[in-house]
């Protein structure tokens, strides 16, 4: 009994891995099949969690003056209150220049009072040296001489365009990569970067690219009131990370081949159409990651149970502080004669719709940027029609996808509407569905975990 209880406890602390085909059976002749490989993080509420290191990088340029800066200060005070003695926080502010107001320091009661006083004294300045602020925040994490926290992150906030220092997206990503690719682990930035864009004047493409390269997400904040809610959503996620450095290996077996792997991430093939690996970053409590697959099944001589895919997940388990591996195989029934495939799997259809919606938004953006709104809207409408005619059209997840796509459509009524709001909204929604993580605070944020909702209730 003790051994069984231990096995149950281990399962509750592990990321669950599953593989599913669209149909339970297929003909014995050569045929095509859709499937999905799914990861599901456990719901974990520890009595004592792992420590976190956070560097808050705050834009205090002139455009932040007034209500925006006051709300950011209030939000920072909220963040300070949520951290424990074992956590560390750094505060970097930037305008034309970059200031390390408070180096990475443990959040003891005395240090909390010190940083609260510094936060209250932040005043607006001049231009926006975004790259300088970002690099200083990342360097704070790297330069920590104490034992590194298991979760390390930079939170970058801005309401405008980079107009001082390195200004281009590619230039900033190159500077980030210098710290991310260090061979000396003591000098390497191994954390995540989350970006927050306020209002309509920031560069959503730059902030999304920075967050993607940093393994985080980009929050689009379209009203001042959403500043604290967005921070709470992010902090709730950071404090509930259960797995890091996730890597999944997919291998077609039994004569099958992988003709399509839809992961919204880089797919590295060691054997084309046979074996690939995908890095998935970290995963937070209750989150899911789904990879949609297209397979070609080889002909078999007689009816059988045919194993066509082997999936292997490796990651660092933050709950147990150990490296963990999980494996799973996909088998389908091969039948002869008159064939009834059976009921299609809803999960495969839902995730195929998610991939198609993300693809439509990604392809519509450059068209809309060029002023080709009719062509951009046609792509979004095509995705809407496809979901509405799918087998799972009435599912709540699909209803949420449809609402997001229809809002994208609405925001392209005119060039002015698109530039002022539509582009930012569509960029945000494209990323949230691509990585399956909440990044926009509204009433139907499907990816919000209970940890994120609990943090928001504390505001």
Short mmCIF file of C-alpha atoms in Angstrom, two decimals:
data_model
loop_
_atom_site.label_atom_id
_atom_site.label_comp_id
_atom_site.label_asym_id
_atom_site.label_seq_id
_atom_site.Cartn_x
_atom_site.Cartn_y
_atom_site.Cartn_z
CA UNK A 1 0.00 0.00 0.00
CA UNK A 2 2.84 2.38 0.84
CA UNK A 3 4.41 1.75 -2.57
CA UNK A 4 1.07 2.41 -4.31
CA UNK A 5 0.62 5.68 -2.39
CA UNK A 6 4.13 6.73 -3.37
CA UNK A 7 3.34 6.02 -7.05
CA UNK A 8 0.16 8.13 -6.84
CA UNK A 9 2.07 10.98 -5.22
CA UNK A 10 4.74 10.81 -7.94
CA UNK A 11 2.06 10.94 -10.65
CA UNK A 12 0.50 14.01 -9.00
CA UNK A 13 3.88 15.74 -9.10
CA UNK A 14 4.70 14.82 -12.72
CA UNK A 15 3.75 16.40 -16.01
CA UNK A 16 1.29 14.04 -17.70
CA UNK A 17 2.14 13.06 -21.29
CA UNK A 18 -0.40 11.58 -23.70
CA UNK A 19 -0.69 10.91 -27.44
CA UNK A 20 -3.99 10.59 -29.27
CA UNK A 21 -5.03 9.87 -32.85
CA UNK A 22 -8.07 11.53 -34.41
CA UNK A 23 -9.78 8.15 -34.89
CA UNK A 24 -9.43 4.86 -32.97
CA UNK A 25 -8.95 2.77 -36.13
CA UNK A 26 -7.57 3.07 -39.66
CA UNK A 27 -7.45 0.82 -42.75
CA UNK A 28 -4.56 -1.61 -43.27
CA UNK A 29 -3.65 0.19 -46.50
CA UNK A 30 -1.32 3.19 -46.55
CA UNK A 31 -3.24 6.14 -45.07
CA UNK A 32 -2.98 9.55 -43.41
CA UNK A 33 -3.82 10.36 -39.81
CA UNK A 34 -3.99 13.42 -37.55
CA UNK A 35 -3.00 13.24 -33.91
CA UNK A 36 -1.97 15.32 -30.91
CA UNK A 37 0.75 14.94 -28.29
CA UNK A 38 -0.34 16.65 -25.06
CA UNK A 39 1.41 17.75 -21.88
CA UNK A 40 -0.58 18.61 -18.76
CA UNK A 41 1.03 20.17 -15.70
CA UNK A 42 -0.32 19.11 -12.29
CA UNK A 43 -2.38 21.43 -10.13
CA UNK A 44 0.14 22.13 -7.43
CA UNK A 45 -0.34 24.27 -4.32
CA UNK A 46 2.79 23.80 -2.21
CA UNK A 47 2.93 24.71 1.46
CA UNK A 48 6.39 26.13 0.73
CA UNK A 49 7.31 27.03 -2.86
CA UNK A 50 10.65 27.43 -4.62
CA UNK A 51 12.36 30.82 -4.44
CA UNK A 52 12.17 33.33 -7.31
CA UNK A 53 14.51 36.05 -8.55
CA UNK A 54 12.70 38.94 -10.28
CA UNK A 55 14.18 42.04 -11.93
CA UNK A 56 11.53 44.70 -12.59
CA UNK A 57 12.61 47.01 -15.42
CA UNK A 58 10.43 50.13 -15.51
CA UNK A 59 10.09 52.77 -18.22
CA UNK A 60 10.04 56.20 -16.52
CA UNK A 61 10.29 58.31 -19.67
CA UNK A 62 8.25 61.50 -19.97
CA UNK A 63 5.26 59.77 -21.53
CA UNK A 64 4.80 57.70 -18.35
CA UNK A 65 4.05 60.82 -16.28
CA UNK A 66 0.83 60.99 -14.29
CA UNK A 67 -1.67 58.17 -13.78
CA UNK A 68 0.37 55.51 -15.61
CA UNK A 69 3.44 55.92 -13.43
CA UNK A 70 1.34 56.11 -10.27
CA UNK A 71 -0.38 52.82 -11.15
CA UNK A 72 2.97 51.18 -11.94
CA UNK A 73 4.26 52.26 -8.52
CA UNK A 74 1.16 50.83 -6.85
CA UNK A 75 1.61 47.59 -8.77
CA UNK A 76 5.28 47.32 -7.78
CA UNK A 77 4.31 47.71 -4.12
CA UNK A 78 1.83 44.85 -4.62
CA UNK A 79 4.60 42.68 -6.13
CA UNK A 80 6.89 43.43 -3.18
CA UNK A 81 4.16 42.35 -0.73
CA UNK A 82 3.71 38.99 -2.49
CA UNK A 83 7.38 38.01 -2.26
CA UNK A 84 8.82 36.02 0.66
CA UNK A 85 12.12 36.18 2.53
CA UNK A 86 13.58 33.54 0.21
CA UNK A 87 12.80 35.63 -2.91
CA UNK A 88 14.96 38.35 -4.41
CA UNK A 89 13.91 41.49 -6.27
CA UNK A 90 15.84 44.07 -8.28
CA UNK A 91 14.51 47.40 -9.54
CA UNK A 92 15.89 49.00 -12.72
CA UNK A 93 14.42 52.19 -14.16
CA UNK A 94 15.24 53.82 -17.46
CA UNK A 95 14.65 56.96 -19.49
CA UNK A 96 17.55 58.34 -21.53
CA UNK A 97 19.80 56.75 -18.94
CA UNK A 98 19.57 53.49 -17.00
CA UNK A 99 19.47 53.32 -13.20
CA UNK A 100 19.84 50.32 -10.91
CA UNK A 101 17.71 51.70 -8.09
CA UNK A 102 17.83 48.50 -6.07
CA UNK A 103 20.15 45.55 -6.83
CA UNK A 104 18.90 41.97 -6.57
CA UNK A 105 18.20 41.63 -2.85
CA UNK A 106 16.33 39.23 -0.58
CA UNK A 107 12.87 40.45 0.37
CA UNK A 108 13.26 40.52 4.14
CA UNK A 109 10.84 42.85 5.99
CA UNK A 110 13.55 45.54 6.28
CA UNK A 111 14.49 45.34 2.60
CA UNK A 112 10.84 45.49 1.60
CA UNK A 113 10.49 48.81 3.39
CA UNK A 114 13.64 50.13 1.69
CA UNK A 115 12.47 49.22 -1.81
CA UNK A 116 8.96 50.57 -1.15
CA UNK A 117 10.49 53.96 -0.32
CA UNK A 118 12.54 53.84 -3.55
CA UNK A 119 9.47 52.92 -5.60
CA UNK A 120 7.53 55.86 -4.23
CA UNK A 121 10.37 58.21 -5.22
CA UNK A 122 10.43 57.24 -8.93
CA UNK A 123 9.94 60.32 -11.13
CA UNK A 124 9.36 60.58 -14.85
CA UNK A 125 12.30 61.57 -17.06
CA UNK A 126 13.06 61.97 -20.75
CA UNK A 127 13.59 59.42 -23.59
CA UNK A 128 13.29 55.59 -23.76
CA UNK A 129 16.50 53.52 -23.57
CA UNK A 130 14.61 50.23 -23.64
CA UNK A 131 17.56 48.05 -24.60
CA UNK A 132 19.77 49.53 -21.88
CA UNK A 133 17.11 48.88 -19.25
CA UNK A 134 16.47 45.33 -20.44
CA UNK A 135 20.15 44.40 -20.46
CA UNK A 136 20.65 45.88 -16.99
CA UNK A 137 17.75 43.79 -15.68
CA UNK A 138 19.10 40.60 -17.25
CA UNK A 139 22.56 41.41 -15.87
CA UNK A 140 21.11 41.71 -12.35
CA UNK A 141 20.00 38.07 -12.60
CA UNK A 142 23.34 36.96 -14.06
CA UNK A 143 25.50 38.82 -11.52
CA UNK A 144 23.86 37.28 -8.46
CA UNK A 145 26.71 35.73 -6.45
CA UNK A 146 24.44 33.69 -4.15
CA UNK A 147 22.82 30.40 -5.16
CA UNK A 148 20.51 31.02 -8.12
CA UNK A 149 16.78 30.76 -7.55
CA UNK A 150 15.02 28.00 -9.47
CA UNK A 151 12.78 30.59 -11.15
CA UNK A 152 14.43 33.74 -12.55
CA UNK A 153 12.64 36.39 -14.58
CA UNK A 154 12.84 39.93 -15.95
CA UNK A 155 9.63 41.99 -16.19
CA UNK A 156 10.04 44.78 -18.77
CA UNK A 157 7.48 47.61 -18.88
CA UNK A 158 7.14 50.37 -21.46
CA UNK A 159 4.52 52.62 -23.04
CA UNK A 160 6.50 53.79 -26.05
CA UNK A 161 9.13 53.17 -28.68
CA UNK A 162 12.85 52.61 -28.09
CA UNK A 163 14.34 55.98 -29.07
CA UNK A 164 17.64 55.95 -27.20
CA UNK A 165 20.53 53.47 -27.30
CA UNK A 166 19.98 50.39 -29.47
CA UNK A 167 16.58 50.98 -31.09
CA UNK A 168 15.98 48.13 -33.56
CA UNK A 169 14.26 44.85 -32.73
CA UNK A 170 17.05 42.80 -34.30
CA UNK A 171 19.70 44.80 -32.44
CA UNK A 172 18.00 44.22 -29.08
CA UNK A 173 17.51 40.50 -29.74
CA UNK A 174 21.19 40.24 -30.64
CA UNK A 175 22.17 41.85 -27.32
CA UNK A 176 19.87 39.45 -25.45
CA UNK A 177 21.43 36.49 -27.24
CA UNK A 178 24.89 37.49 -26.07
CA UNK A 179 23.82 36.81 -22.47
CA UNK A 180 21.63 33.82 -23.32
CA UNK A 181 24.33 31.95 -25.25
CA UNK A 182 27.29 32.26 -22.86
CA UNK A 183 29.12 28.96 -22.48
CA UNK A 184 30.16 29.88 -18.94
CA UNK A 185 27.02 29.09 -16.91
CA UNK A 186 27.95 31.66 -14.25
CA UNK A 187 27.73 34.42 -16.90
CA UNK A 188 24.70 33.08 -18.78
CA UNK A 189 21.17 34.44 -18.49
CA UNK A 190 19.01 31.37 -18.02
CA UNK A 191 15.76 33.01 -16.95
CA UNK A 192 12.63 34.24 -18.69
CA UNK A 193 11.62 37.69 -19.95
CA UNK A 194 8.06 39.02 -19.81
CA UNK A 195 7.12 42.28 -21.53
CA UNK A 196 4.28 44.71 -20.79
CA UNK A 197 3.17 47.29 -23.36
CA UNK A 198 0.93 50.13 -22.17
CA UNK A 199 -1.40 52.07 -24.45
CA UNK A 200 -1.26 52.34 -28.24
CA UNK A 201 2.21 53.80 -28.84
CA UNK A 202 4.47 50.84 -28.03
CA UNK A 203 6.04 48.47 -30.56
CA UNK A 204 4.09 45.22 -30.15
CA UNK A 205 6.29 43.36 -32.66
CA UNK A 206 9.40 44.23 -30.65
CA UNK A 207 7.89 43.35 -27.28
CA UNK A 208 6.45 40.08 -28.58
CA UNK A 209 9.82 39.14 -30.11
CA UNK A 210 11.68 39.98 -26.88
CA UNK A 211 9.27 37.89 -24.79
CA UNK A 212 9.39 34.99 -27.26
CA UNK A 213 13.18 34.91 -27.25
CA UNK A 214 13.03 35.21 -23.45
CA UNK A 215 10.59 32.31 -23.06
CA UNK A 216 7.87 34.54 -21.60
CA UNK A 217 4.86 36.34 -23.06
CA UNK A 218 3.91 39.88 -24.10
CA UNK A 219 1.09 41.56 -22.18
CA UNK A 220 -0.91 44.17 -24.10
CA UNK A 221 -2.39 46.62 -21.58
CA UNK A 222 -5.05 48.73 -23.28
CA UNK A 223 -6.21 50.61 -20.19
CA UNK A 224 -4.51 51.90 -17.06
CA UNK A 225 -6.76 49.78 -14.85
CA UNK A 226 -5.27 46.60 -16.34
CA UNK A 227 -1.72 47.39 -15.20
CA UNK A 228 -2.06 45.73 -11.74
CA UNK A 229 -4.17 42.87 -13.13
CA UNK A 230 -1.57 42.06 -15.80
CA UNK A 231 1.23 42.05 -13.23
CA UNK A 232 -0.80 39.81 -10.93
CA UNK A 233 -1.47 37.38 -13.80
CA UNK A 234 2.25 37.21 -14.57
CA UNK A 235 3.35 36.92 -10.93
CA UNK A 236 0.80 34.19 -10.20
CA UNK A 237 2.31 32.20 -13.06
CA UNK A 238 5.92 32.76 -12.01
CA UNK A 239 5.17 31.60 -8.47
CA UNK A 240 3.57 28.39 -9.77
CA UNK A 241 6.21 27.09 -12.21
CA UNK A 242 6.33 23.28 -11.93
CA UNK A 243 8.66 22.33 -14.80
CA UNK A 244 11.62 23.93 -16.59
CA UNK A 245 13.67 23.27 -19.71
CA UNK A 246 11.00 21.01 -21.21
CA UNK A 247 12.17 19.09 -24.27
CA UNK A 248 10.04 16.60 -26.15
CA UNK A 249 11.28 14.05 -28.66
CA UNK A 250 8.86 12.66 -31.24
CA UNK A 251 9.81 9.54 -33.19
CA UNK A 252 7.71 7.89 -35.90
CA UNK A 253 7.99 4.08 -35.66
CA UNK A 254 6.60 0.98 -37.38
CA UNK A 255 7.06 2.39 -40.86
CA UNK A 256 5.07 5.59 -40.13
CA UNK A 257 6.37 9.05 -41.05
CA UNK A 258 5.71 12.50 -39.60
CA UNK A 259 4.50 14.69 -42.46
CA UNK A 260 3.59 17.65 -40.26
CA UNK A 261 4.48 18.86 -36.75
CA UNK A 262 2.54 21.96 -35.64
CA UNK A 263 4.01 23.27 -32.39
CA UNK A 264 4.34 27.06 -32.95
CA UNK A 265 7.97 26.57 -31.92
CA UNK A 266 11.20 25.57 -33.64
CA UNK A 267 11.19 21.90 -34.63
CA UNK A 268 14.67 20.37 -34.88
CA UNK A 269 14.82 17.25 -37.06
CA UNK A 270 17.55 14.68 -36.40
CA UNK A 271 16.00 12.41 -39.08
CA UNK A 272 13.69 14.23 -41.53
CA UNK A 273 10.05 13.09 -41.18
CA UNK A 274 11.09 10.45 -38.63
CA UNK A 275 12.53 12.02 -35.49
CA UNK A 276 12.46 15.57 -34.09
CA UNK A 277 12.90 17.49 -30.85
CA UNK A 278 11.06 20.59 -29.63
CA UNK A 279 12.10 22.86 -26.73
CA UNK A 280 9.06 24.06 -24.79
CA UNK A 281 10.62 26.25 -22.08
CA UNK A 282 8.85 26.16 -18.73
CA UNK A 283 5.35 25.14 -17.68
CA UNK A 284 3.21 26.50 -14.86
CA UNK A 285 0.63 24.80 -12.64
CA UNK A 286 -2.34 23.43 -14.65
CA UNK A 287 -0.98 24.58 -18.02
CA UNK A 288 -1.15 22.43 -21.13
CA UNK A 289 1.05 22.15 -24.22
CA UNK A 290 -0.36 20.50 -27.33
CA UNK A 291 1.54 19.55 -30.49
CA UNK A 292 -0.63 18.73 -33.50
CA UNK A 293 0.73 15.96 -35.72
CA UNK A 294 0.16 14.73 -39.24
CA UNK A 295 1.27 11.14 -39.86
CA UNK A 296 1.41 8.84 -42.82
CA UNK A 297 0.77 5.25 -41.73
CA UNK A 298 2.48 2.49 -43.71
CA UNK A 299 0.43 -0.38 -45.12
CA UNK A 300 0.28 -3.50 -42.94
CA UNK A 301 -0.42 -7.10 -44.01
CA UNK A 302 -3.23 -7.86 -41.61
CA UNK A 303 -5.41 -6.26 -38.92
CA UNK A 304 -3.37 -5.39 -35.82
CA UNK A 305 -2.62 -2.90 -33.11
CA UNK A 306 -0.05 -0.67 -34.79
CA UNK A 307 2.38 1.43 -32.75
CA UNK A 308 3.17 4.49 -34.90
CA UNK A 309 4.70 7.12 -32.57
CA UNK A 310 6.94 7.28 -29.52
CA UNK A 311 7.04 10.50 -27.45
CA UNK A 312 9.64 11.19 -24.74
CA UNK A 313 9.53 14.22 -22.44
CA UNK A 314 12.50 15.34 -20.35
CA UNK A 315 12.49 18.32 -17.96
CA UNK A 316 13.54 19.65 -14.57
CA UNK A 317 10.78 18.98 -12.06
CA UNK A 318 10.61 22.06 -9.80
CA UNK A 319 8.32 20.23 -7.34
CA UNK A 320 10.80 17.42 -6.64
CA UNK A 321 13.97 19.37 -7.64
CA UNK A 322 14.96 16.45 -9.87
CA UNK A 323 15.34 15.71 -13.56
CA UNK A 324 12.32 13.82 -14.83
CA UNK A 325 11.43 11.82 -17.93
CA UNK A 326 8.06 10.58 -19.18
CA UNK A 327 7.46 8.38 -22.24
CA UNK A 328 4.33 7.49 -24.17
CA UNK A 329 3.50 5.53 -27.32
CA UNK A 330 0.65 6.00 -29.77
CA UNK A 331 -1.03 2.85 -31.06
CA UNK A 332 -3.95 2.64 -33.47
CA UNK A 333 -6.08 -0.26 -34.58
CA UNK A 334 -5.63 -1.28 -38.24
CA UNK A 335 -8.67 -2.99 -39.74
CA UNK A 336 -9.51 -4.74 -43.01
CA UNK A 337 -12.68 -4.67 -45.11
CA UNK A 338 -15.57 -2.25 -44.56
CA UNK A 339 -14.20 0.28 -42.11
CA UNK A 340 -15.93 2.53 -39.65
CA UNK A 341 -13.33 4.87 -38.21
CA UNK A 342 -15.40 5.58 -35.13
CA UNK A 343 -16.06 8.85 -33.33
CA UNK A 344 -13.40 11.52 -34.00
CA UNK A 345 -11.36 12.66 -31.01
CA UNK A 346 -12.47 16.13 -29.87
CA UNK A 347 -9.02 17.06 -28.54
CA UNK A 348 -7.44 16.68 -31.99
CA UNK A 349 -10.13 18.83 -33.60
CA UNK A 350 -9.89 21.54 -30.94
CA UNK A 351 -6.11 21.80 -31.17
CA UNK A 352 -6.18 21.79 -34.97
CA UNK A 353 -8.58 24.76 -34.74
CA UNK A 354 -6.19 26.53 -32.35
CA UNK A 355 -3.27 26.02 -34.74
CA UNK A 356 -5.33 27.28 -37.70
CA UNK A 357 -6.53 30.36 -35.77
CA UNK A 358 -2.96 31.21 -34.74
CA UNK A 359 -1.74 30.75 -38.32
CA UNK A 360 -4.49 33.04 -39.65
CA UNK A 361 -3.60 35.84 -37.23
CA UNK A 362 0.12 35.48 -37.97
CA UNK A 363 -0.44 35.67 -41.73
CA UNK A 364 -3.00 38.50 -41.50
CA UNK A 365 -0.72 40.84 -39.56
CA UNK A 366 1.83 41.67 -42.32
CA UNK A 367 -1.02 42.18 -44.81
CA UNK A 368 -2.79 44.59 -42.46
CA UNK A 369 0.53 46.37 -41.79
CA UNK A 370 0.75 47.04 -45.52
CA UNK A 371 -2.77 48.45 -45.58
CA UNK A 372 -4.21 45.35 -47.28
CA UNK A 373 -7.07 45.12 -44.82
CA UNK A 374 -9.46 43.27 -47.16
CA UNK A 375 -6.93 40.45 -47.67
CA UNK A 376 -6.13 40.31 -43.95
CA UNK A 377 -9.83 40.13 -43.06
CA UNK A 378 -10.37 37.39 -45.62
CA UNK A 379 -7.78 35.21 -43.84
CA UNK A 380 -9.42 35.77 -40.46
CA UNK A 381 -12.89 35.11 -41.90
CA UNK A 382 -11.67 31.86 -43.47
CA UNK A 383 -10.44 30.68 -40.06
CA UNK A 384 -13.76 31.65 -38.49
CA UNK A 385 -15.72 29.69 -41.11
CA UNK A 386 -13.46 26.67 -40.66
CA UNK A 387 -14.00 26.58 -36.88
CA UNK A 388 -17.75 27.16 -37.22
CA UNK A 389 -18.02 24.13 -39.50
CA UNK A 390 -15.75 21.88 -37.42
CA UNK A 391 -16.95 18.88 -35.41
CA UNK A 392 -16.36 20.70 -32.11
CA UNK A 393 -17.85 24.07 -33.11
CA UNK A 394 -20.03 24.25 -29.96
CA UNK A 395 -17.17 23.58 -27.54
CA UNK A 396 -16.42 26.44 -25.11
CA UNK A 397 -12.79 26.54 -26.23
CA UNK A 398 -13.86 27.08 -29.84
CA UNK A 399 -16.32 29.78 -28.79
CA UNK A 400 -13.41 31.61 -27.17
CA UNK A 401 -11.29 31.21 -30.32
CA UNK A 402 -14.15 32.56 -32.43
CA UNK A 403 -14.65 35.57 -30.15
CA UNK A 404 -10.94 36.42 -30.39
CA UNK A 405 -10.95 36.09 -34.19
CA UNK A 406 -14.11 38.21 -34.52
CA UNK A 407 -12.56 40.93 -32.36
CA UNK A 408 -9.53 40.87 -34.65
CA UNK A 409 -11.90 41.30 -37.58
CA UNK A 410 -13.67 44.21 -35.88
CA UNK A 411 -10.36 45.95 -35.19
CA UNK A 412 -9.55 46.04 -38.91
CA UNK A 413 -12.51 48.23 -39.92
CA UNK A 414 -10.09 51.03 -40.78
CA UNK A 415 -6.36 51.65 -40.86
CA UNK A 416 -6.69 53.98 -37.87
CA UNK A 417 -8.52 51.36 -35.80
CA UNK A 418 -5.95 48.71 -36.72
CA UNK A 419 -2.92 50.88 -35.92
CA UNK A 420 -4.37 52.19 -32.66
CA UNK A 421 -5.60 48.91 -31.21
CA UNK A 422 -6.09 46.07 -33.71
CA UNK A 423 -2.44 45.27 -34.35
CA UNK A 424 -1.64 45.17 -30.63
CA UNK A 425 -4.67 43.03 -29.82
CA UNK A 426 -4.03 40.58 -32.65
CA UNK A 427 -0.34 40.25 -31.77
CA UNK A 428 -1.28 39.50 -28.17
CA UNK A 429 -3.93 36.93 -29.10
CA UNK A 430 -1.68 35.26 -31.66
CA UNK A 431 0.96 34.69 -29.00
CA UNK A 432 -1.40 33.54 -26.25
CA UNK A 433 -2.84 30.79 -28.47
CA UNK A 434 0.57 29.90 -29.87
CA UNK A 435 2.15 29.24 -26.46
CA UNK A 436 -1.05 28.41 -24.52
CA UNK A 437 -0.46 30.94 -21.74
CA UNK A 438 -2.59 33.91 -20.65
CA UNK A 439 -1.22 37.35 -21.59
CA UNK A 440 -4.24 39.65 -21.97
CA UNK A 441 -6.55 40.42 -19.10
CA UNK A 442 -10.19 40.06 -20.15
CA UNK A 443 -13.28 38.14 -19.16
CA UNK A 444 -12.54 35.03 -21.23
CA UNK A 445 -8.84 34.39 -20.66
CA UNK A 446 -9.04 30.65 -21.24
CA UNK A 447 -5.45 29.94 -20.18
CA UNK A 448 -5.64 31.51 -16.72
CA UNK A 449 -4.74 29.01 -14.01
CA UNK A 450 -6.18 28.98 -10.50
CA UNK A 451 -2.84 30.35 -9.24
CA UNK A 452 -3.17 33.37 -11.55
CA UNK A 453 -6.80 33.95 -10.59
CA UNK A 454 -5.92 33.73 -6.89
CA UNK A 455 -3.17 36.33 -7.32
CA UNK A 456 -5.56 38.70 -9.13
CA UNK A 457 -8.03 38.45 -6.25
CA UNK A 458 -5.36 39.83 -3.93
CA UNK A 459 -5.12 43.17 -5.76
#
